[in-house]
XYZ file of N, CA and C in Angstrom:
543
model
N 9.233 2.951 -21.278
C 9.298 3.551 -19.954
C 10.774 3.745 -19.599
N 11.108 4.928 -19.152
C 12.471 5.212 -18.741
C 12.451 6.107 -17.528
N 13.541 6.104 -16.772
C 13.561 6.935 -15.583
C 14.939 7.538 -15.362
N 14.932 8.669 -14.686
C 16.135 9.340 -14.215
C 15.799 9.754 -12.796
N 16.351 9.044 -11.841
C 15.998 9.319 -10.455
C 14.498 9.188 -10.278
N 13.850 10.199 -9.694
C 12.404 10.121 -9.469
C 11.578 10.452 -10.721
N 12.226 10.923 -11.781
C 11.501 11.270 -13.006
C 11.280 10.031 -13.853
N 10.040 9.707 -14.120
C 9.711 8.532 -14.924
C 9.016 9.026 -16.202
N 9.582 8.637 -17.350
C 9.060 9.063 -18.643
C 8.317 7.915 -19.302
N 7.200 8.230 -19.898
C 6.399 7.235 -20.600
C 6.757 7.306 -22.086
N 7.885 6.677 -22.417
C 8.375 6.651 -23.801
C 8.893 5.261 -24.111
N 9.026 4.971 -25.395
C 9.570 3.681 -25.815
C 11.073 3.623 -25.592
N 11.618 2.426 -25.570
C 13.049 2.252 -25.320
C 13.914 2.824 -26.434
N 13.354 3.027 -27.603
C 14.140 3.557 -28.709
C 14.387 5.062 -28.598
N 13.707 5.733 -27.675
C 13.880 7.183 -27.562
C 15.294 7.551 -27.143
N 15.854 6.877 -26.166
C 17.231 7.110 -25.749
C 17.499 8.524 -25.263
N 18.781 8.840 -25.222
C 19.220 10.119 -24.671
C 18.820 11.299 -25.556
N 18.658 11.059 -26.852
C 18.259 12.165 -27.734
C 16.893 12.722 -27.368
N 16.025 11.885 -26.829
C 14.724 12.352 -26.359
C 14.915 13.412 -25.275
N 15.858 13.200 -24.387
C 16.090 14.133 -23.283
C 16.693 15.448 -23.754
N 17.240 15.461 -24.966
C 17.838 16.673 -25.531
C 16.798 17.549 -26.221
N 15.552 17.113 -26.264
C 14.497 17.859 -26.969
C 14.444 19.288 -26.444
N 14.336 20.249 -27.335
C 14.377 21.665 -26.960
C 13.102 22.166 -26.288
N 12.022 21.426 -26.373
C 10.774 21.859 -25.766
C 10.592 21.179 -24.410
N 10.704 21.974 -23.343
C 10.466 21.428 -22.010
C 9.024 20.950 -21.872
N 8.101 21.623 -22.555
C 6.697 21.219 -22.503
C 6.497 19.826 -23.065
N 7.190 19.507 -24.147
C 7.092 18.178 -24.752
C 7.624 17.114 -23.789
N 8.766 17.372 -23.211
C 9.353 16.417 -22.262
C 8.441 16.278 -21.045
N 7.864 17.388 -20.585
C 6.932 17.355 -19.449
C 5.734 16.473 -19.768
N 5.200 16.575 -20.970
C 4.046 15.763 -21.370
C 4.360 14.277 -21.364
N 5.606 13.913 -21.544
C 5.995 12.501 -21.576
C 6.251 11.929 -20.181
N 6.180 12.767 -19.154
C 6.346 12.268 -17.790
C 5.148 11.401 -17.412
N 5.401 10.418 -16.568
C 4.319 9.593 -16.021
C 3.383 10.495 -15.226
N 2.120 10.167 -15.197
C 1.081 10.987 -14.574
C 1.360 11.425 -13.154
N 1.874 10.540 -12.310
C 2.106 10.885 -10.908
C 3.232 11.897 -10.742
N 4.132 11.936 -11.690
C 5.296 12.815 -11.615
C 4.972 14.190 -12.204
N 4.017 14.252 -13.127
C 3.688 15.446 -13.899
C 2.935 16.441 -13.019
N 3.622 17.083 -12.112
C 3.012 17.990 -11.152
C 2.687 19.337 -11.806
N 1.511 19.864 -11.508
C 1.106 21.174 -11.991
C 0.737 22.062 -10.809
N 0.784 23.361 -11.032
C 0.422 24.332 -10.007
C -0.609 25.295 -10.584
N -1.242 26.019 -9.710
C -2.234 27.010 -10.114
C -1.528 28.133 -10.876
N -2.110 28.529 -11.995
C -1.608 29.664 -12.769
C -2.487 30.859 -12.420
N -2.046 31.622 -11.408
C -2.849 32.743 -10.925
C -3.090 33.793 -12.011
N -2.130 33.975 -12.918
C -2.302 34.923 -14.015
C -3.465 34.537 -14.911
N -3.583 33.256 -15.203
C -4.680 32.785 -16.051
C -6.020 32.918 -15.334
N -6.033 32.617 -14.048
C -7.283 32.769 -13.285
C -7.683 34.240 -13.242
N -6.711 35.104 -13.003
C -6.987 36.551 -12.981
C -7.553 36.995 -14.338
N -6.924 36.534 -15.434
C -7.427 36.872 -16.773
C -8.864 36.398 -16.945
N -9.129 35.162 -16.551
C -10.472 34.591 -16.710
C -11.494 35.399 -15.931
N -11.194 35.700 -14.678
C -12.124 36.459 -13.828
C -12.337 37.859 -14.394
N -11.251 38.540 -14.749
C -11.373 39.914 -15.251
C -12.068 39.954 -16.609
N -11.783 38.983 -17.471
C -12.459 38.931 -18.772
C -13.963 38.766 -18.589
N -14.362 37.876 -17.674
C -15.792 37.660 -17.427
C -16.450 38.913 -16.863
N -15.814 39.527 -15.867
C -16.390 40.720 -15.240
C -16.467 41.867 -16.244
N -15.402 42.075 -17.003
C -15.409 43.148 -18.002
C -16.474 42.885 -19.060
N -16.636 41.635 -19.442
C -17.684 41.290 -20.396
C -19.065 41.566 -19.837
N -19.247 41.268 -18.569
C -20.551 41.535 -17.935
C -20.814 43.038 -17.861
N -19.793 43.794 -17.496
C -19.938 45.255 -17.431
C -20.281 45.796 -18.817
N -19.545 45.353 -19.801
C -19.746 45.818 -21.178
C -21.150 45.469 -21.685
N -21.652 44.316 -21.264
C -22.975 43.861 -21.704
C -24.102 44.602 -20.983
N -23.918 44.848 -19.675
C -25.025 45.365 -18.870
C -25.068 46.884 -18.704
N -23.966 47.549 -19.001
C -23.963 49.009 -18.878
C -23.913 49.651 -20.265
N -24.439 50.851 -20.386
C -24.365 51.550 -21.677
C -22.901 51.802 -22.078
N -22.648 51.801 -23.370
C -21.283 51.965 -23.883
C -20.596 53.226 -23.367
N -21.349 54.314 -23.239
C -20.734 55.575 -22.811
C -20.324 55.565 -21.333
N -20.719 54.558 -20.565
C -20.337 54.447 -19.155
C -19.185 53.475 -18.921
N -18.786 52.775 -19.983
C -17.728 51.761 -19.855
C -16.430 52.324 -20.419
N -15.425 52.514 -19.560
C -14.139 53.008 -20.072
C -13.559 52.053 -21.126
N -12.842 52.609 -22.075
C -12.291 51.813 -23.182
C -11.365 50.712 -22.668
N -10.590 50.999 -21.625
C -9.659 49.994 -21.116
C -10.387 48.784 -20.551
N -11.613 48.971 -20.050
C -12.406 47.831 -19.575
C -12.935 47.044 -20.770
N -13.374 47.750 -21.800
C -13.901 47.077 -22.990
C -12.829 46.238 -23.688
N -11.545 46.582 -23.495
C -10.448 45.823 -24.114
C -10.078 44.556 -23.343
N -10.424 44.468 -22.084
C -10.018 43.322 -21.252
C -10.529 41.982 -21.788
N -11.799 41.870 -22.231
C -12.241 40.556 -22.716
C -11.430 40.042 -23.917
N -10.822 40.935 -24.665
C -10.047 40.530 -25.838
C -8.569 40.305 -25.539
N -8.055 41.002 -24.521
C -6.614 40.985 -24.268
C -6.219 40.398 -22.918
N -7.167 40.135 -22.043
C -6.824 39.692 -20.698
C -6.460 40.893 -19.835
N -6.056 40.627 -18.606
C -5.748 41.710 -17.671
C -4.429 41.450 -16.962
N -3.575 42.455 -16.961
C -2.361 42.385 -16.156
C -2.766 42.578 -14.696
N -1.827 42.374 -13.797
C -2.108 42.595 -12.373
C -2.529 44.043 -12.145
N -1.853 44.976 -12.807
C -2.193 46.391 -12.646
C -3.605 46.674 -13.154
N -3.973 46.084 -14.297
C -5.318 46.288 -14.831
C -6.374 45.661 -13.923
N -6.061 44.512 -13.332
C -6.998 43.877 -12.399
C -7.214 44.779 -11.187
N -6.125 45.373 -10.682
C -6.243 46.285 -9.551
C -7.040 47.522 -9.939
N -6.804 48.022 -11.155
C -7.538 49.176 -11.653
C -9.026 48.854 -11.808
N -9.331 47.661 -12.301
C -10.718 47.240 -12.454
C -11.398 47.139 -11.091
N -10.712 46.552 -10.115
C -11.281 46.446 -8.767
C -11.532 47.833 -8.179
N -10.588 48.742 -8.404
C -10.755 50.110 -7.908
C -11.950 50.791 -8.586
N -12.083 50.629 -9.900
C -13.215 51.204 -10.640
C -14.536 50.657 -10.103
N -14.569 49.351 -9.834
C -15.783 48.723 -9.285
C -16.118 49.294 -7.906
N -15.105 49.493 -7.070
C -15.327 50.066 -5.731
C -15.881 51.495 -5.844
N -15.327 52.255 -6.784
C -15.819 53.624 -6.990
C -17.281 53.613 -7.428
N -17.628 52.706 -8.318
C -19.020 52.601 -8.769
C -19.936 52.199 -7.610
N -19.431 51.343 -6.727
C -20.220 50.915 -5.570
C -20.496 52.098 -4.643
N -19.506 52.985 -4.498
C -19.665 54.149 -3.626
C -20.709 55.128 -4.150
N -20.961 55.114 -5.455
C -21.987 55.994 -6.025
C -23.382 55.403 -5.840
N -23.444 54.245 -5.198
C -24.689 53.545 -4.926
C -25.439 53.156 -6.202
N -24.661 52.889 -7.247
C -25.213 52.369 -8.505
C -25.559 50.904 -8.240
N -26.824 50.549 -8.368
C -27.256 49.193 -8.019
C -27.512 48.294 -9.232
N -27.063 48.721 -10.407
C -27.296 47.913 -11.601
C -26.453 46.638 -11.607
N -25.346 46.676 -10.926
C -24.476 45.504 -10.799
C -23.985 45.402 -9.362
N -23.622 44.204 -8.913
C -23.055 44.058 -7.557
C -21.566 44.432 -7.564
N -21.282 45.735 -7.711
C -19.926 46.216 -7.915
C -18.950 45.772 -6.821
N -19.359 45.881 -5.559
C -18.466 45.513 -4.452
C -18.143 44.017 -4.480
N -19.155 43.195 -4.754
C -18.925 41.743 -4.813
C -17.984 41.378 -5.957
N -18.140 42.047 -7.082
C -17.256 41.780 -8.223
C -15.820 42.183 -7.885
N -15.647 43.315 -7.210
C -14.310 43.752 -6.788
C -13.707 42.746 -5.810
N -14.529 42.221 -4.910
C -14.049 41.220 -3.948
C -13.495 39.985 -4.657
N -14.177 39.536 -5.703
C -13.725 38.341 -6.431
C -12.363 38.594 -7.059
N -12.176 39.758 -7.669
C -10.881 40.079 -8.270
C -9.788 40.042 -7.211
N -10.066 40.630 -6.062
C -9.065 40.691 -4.985
C -8.797 39.323 -4.377
N -9.768 38.428 -4.427
C -9.589 37.082 -3.878
C -8.723 36.187 -4.756
N -8.617 36.494 -6.033
C -7.906 35.616 -6.963
C -6.512 35.268 -6.465
N -5.760 36.258 -6.020
C -4.375 36.020 -5.627
C -4.243 35.341 -4.261
N -5.328 35.293 -3.495
C -5.203 34.809 -2.120
C -6.063 33.611 -1.769
N -6.959 33.185 -2.678
C -7.953 32.191 -2.275
C -7.349 30.855 -1.859
N -6.202 30.504 -2.375
C -5.625 29.200 -2.056
C -4.596 29.282 -0.937
N -4.479 30.435 -0.322
C -3.507 30.633 0.756
C -2.108 30.180 0.359
N -1.757 30.405 -0.903
C -0.422 30.080 -1.375
C -0.162 28.616 -1.640
N -1.189 27.772 -1.574
C -0.975 26.335 -1.812
C -0.967 26.080 -3.309
N 0.230 26.015 -3.882
C 0.387 25.876 -5.328
C -0.259 24.625 -5.893
N -0.219 23.541 -5.159
C -0.626 22.271 -5.738
C -2.135 22.036 -5.753
N -2.886 22.891 -5.131
C -4.322 22.668 -5.012
C -5.096 23.253 -6.194
N -4.884 22.706 -7.375
C -5.557 23.174 -8.577
C -7.068 23.003 -8.441
N -7.496 21.985 -7.711
C -8.927 21.759 -7.500
C -9.554 22.970 -6.803
N -8.820 23.602 -5.895
C -9.333 24.799 -5.225
C -9.610 25.908 -6.235
N -8.771 26.011 -7.237
C -8.962 27.052 -8.247
C -10.238 26.799 -9.043
N -10.469 25.549 -9.422
C -11.700 25.232 -10.142
C -12.926 25.463 -9.256
N -12.825 25.121 -7.978
C -13.929 25.375 -7.048
C -14.201 26.878 -6.931
N -13.138 27.661 -6.878
C -13.254 29.121 -6.796
C -14.013 29.657 -8.013
N -13.621 29.212 -9.209
C -14.299 29.676 -10.427
C -15.758 29.219 -10.462
N -16.001 27.978 -10.087
C -17.367 27.452 -10.089
C -18.247 28.241 -9.111
N -17.689 28.538 -7.957
C -18.427 29.253 -6.919
C -18.830 30.668 -7.369
N -17.986 31.307 -8.178
C -18.222 32.690 -8.592
C -18.684 32.831 -10.041
N -18.887 31.716 -10.724
C -19.191 31.740 -12.154
C -20.404 32.615 -12.496
N -21.493 32.443 -11.793
C -22.707 33.207 -12.089
C -22.504 34.694 -11.789
N -21.872 35.002 -10.668
C -21.655 36.393 -10.277
C -20.816 37.142 -11.312
N -19.735 36.538 -11.762
C -18.835 37.243 -12.680
C -19.310 37.190 -14.131
N -20.334 36.407 -14.395
C -20.887 36.351 -15.741
C -20.178 35.362 -16.642
N -19.586 34.348 -16.049
C -18.894 33.333 -16.844
C -19.785 32.149 -17.122
N -19.307 31.291 -18.012
C -20.011 30.036 -18.250
C -18.989 28.980 -18.647
N -19.223 27.779 -18.175
C -18.330 26.645 -18.460
C -16.879 26.937 -18.090
N -16.665 27.608 -16.978
C -15.304 27.949 -16.569
C -14.504 26.723 -16.159
N -15.173 25.613 -15.911
C -14.472 24.377 -15.575
C -13.644 23.901 -16.767
N -13.939 24.413 -17.963
C -13.181 24.038 -19.149
C -11.895 24.850 -19.291
N -11.729 25.885 -18.471
C -10.546 26.743 -18.552
C -9.298 25.979 -18.126
N -8.187 26.304 -18.767
C -6.895 25.760 -18.345
C -6.307 26.750 -17.360
N -6.251 26.359 -16.100
C -5.812 27.274 -15.049
C -4.613 26.736 -14.285
N -3.893 25.837 -14.920
C -2.705 25.295 -14.271
C -1.536 25.373 -15.238
N -0.360 25.223 -14.686
C 0.863 25.204 -15.480
C 1.821 24.215 -14.828
N 2.810 23.739 -15.582
C 3.766 22.816 -14.980
C 4.473 23.465 -13.785
N 4.741 22.680 -12.790
C 5.422 23.159 -11.588
C 6.803 23.718 -11.960
N 7.121 24.951 -11.571
C 8.420 25.539 -11.918
C 9.614 24.708 -11.434
N 9.517 24.103 -10.254
C 10.624 23.278 -9.754
C 10.849 22.061 -10.646
N 9.770 21.447 -11.089
C 9.872 20.305 -11.983
C 10.461 20.733 -13.322
N 10.029 21.879 -13.825
C 10.554 22.366 -15.105
C 12.045 22.669 -14.986
N 12.483 23.151 -13.837
C 13.918 23.396 -13.630
C 14.683 22.071 -13.665
N 14.124 21.037 -13.067
C 14.771 19.717 -13.110
C 14.880 19.214 -14.546
N 13.820 19.401 -15.324
C 13.837 18.965 -16.716
C 14.877 19.753 -17.519
N 15.040 21.015 -17.196
C 16.069 21.824 -17.854
C 17.450 21.238 -17.571
N 17.722 20.881 -16.311
C 19.027 20.314 -15.955
C 19.236 18.935 -16.579
N 18.171 18.158 -16.707
C 18.266 16.860 -17.381
C 18.667 17.079 -18.837
N 18.011 18.046 -19.497
C 18.346 18.347 -20.892
C 19.783 18.837 -21.009
N 20.197 19.694 -20.097
C 21.566 20.211 -20.096
C 22.570 19.066 -19.946
N 22.297 18.151 -19.025
C 23.194 17.002 -18.816
C 23.214 16.101 -20.049
N 22.060 15.862 -20.654
C 22.002 15.019 -21.859
C 22.806 15.656 -22.987
N 22.716 16.962 -23.135
C 23.500 17.655 -24.164
C 24.994 17.553 -23.879
N 25.375 17.675 -22.608
C 26.789 17.568 -22.241
C 27.314 16.157 -22.501
N 26.542 15.149 -22.150
C 26.951 13.755 -22.389
C 27.125 13.507 -23.882
N 26.181 13.975 -24.673
C 26.274 13.758 -26.119
C 27.429 14.539 -26.733
N 27.739 15.712 -26.201
C 28.882 16.486 -26.699
C 30.183 15.733 -26.425
N 30.308 15.147 -25.242
C 31.502 14.351 -24.904
C 31.575 13.134 -25.812
N 30.433 12.464 -26.003
C 30.390 11.274 -26.851
C 30.765 11.638 -28.297
N 30.239 12.734 -28.814
C 30.533 13.151 -30.182
C 32.002 13.555 -30.337
N 32.552 14.215 -29.322
C 33.971 14.585 -29.365
C 34.866 13.353 -29.332
N 34.471 12.358 -28.533
C 35.258 11.115 -28.442
C 35.203 10.346 -29.762
N 34.038 10.318 -30.399
C 33.917 9.585 -31.668
C 34.636 10.337 -32.789
N 34.735 11.661 -32.707
C 35.465 12.439 -33.711
C 36.964 12.221 -33.591
N 37.460 11.992 -32.353
C 38.877 11.750 -32.117
C 39.283 10.343 -32.504
N 38.325 9.437 -32.549
C 38.667 8.034 -32.806
C 38.914 7.752 -34.271
């Protein structure tokens, strides 16, 4: 166990400063004590999950000649923000034609809710899982609770970057001093 200010690492005493010089911030993040290892909602991943499920449902339930190629590609490649907006727009257009084979308007609503459902509260990852669970049947997903929809907190990752930078600077000074001796 080691600490630097509020950062507490779950490592053996033999790790020393070289551990802090590790080039992978993800590895160092994984070694943080549980209470310190803060994560935030990854809206991009949630958007991908929602759009992949909806596109898969569209592809499954509508004839191939009615599904644009760009929609058929979403389950394999995910969806950018622009593609998600395009998908929502396509769904709204289908709803206006009074096509009742799918709940087009409801599916478009779910896509549009992805970016706003947590009211900007980054730390409420549980809200994201609740959102997916609530819409799982509608969007055609299954076992969405198994999805990874969080990422390390950017502020914490910035702190880890500065810790690594400081550890490298300390070791450079130490190595220069030992070379002069």
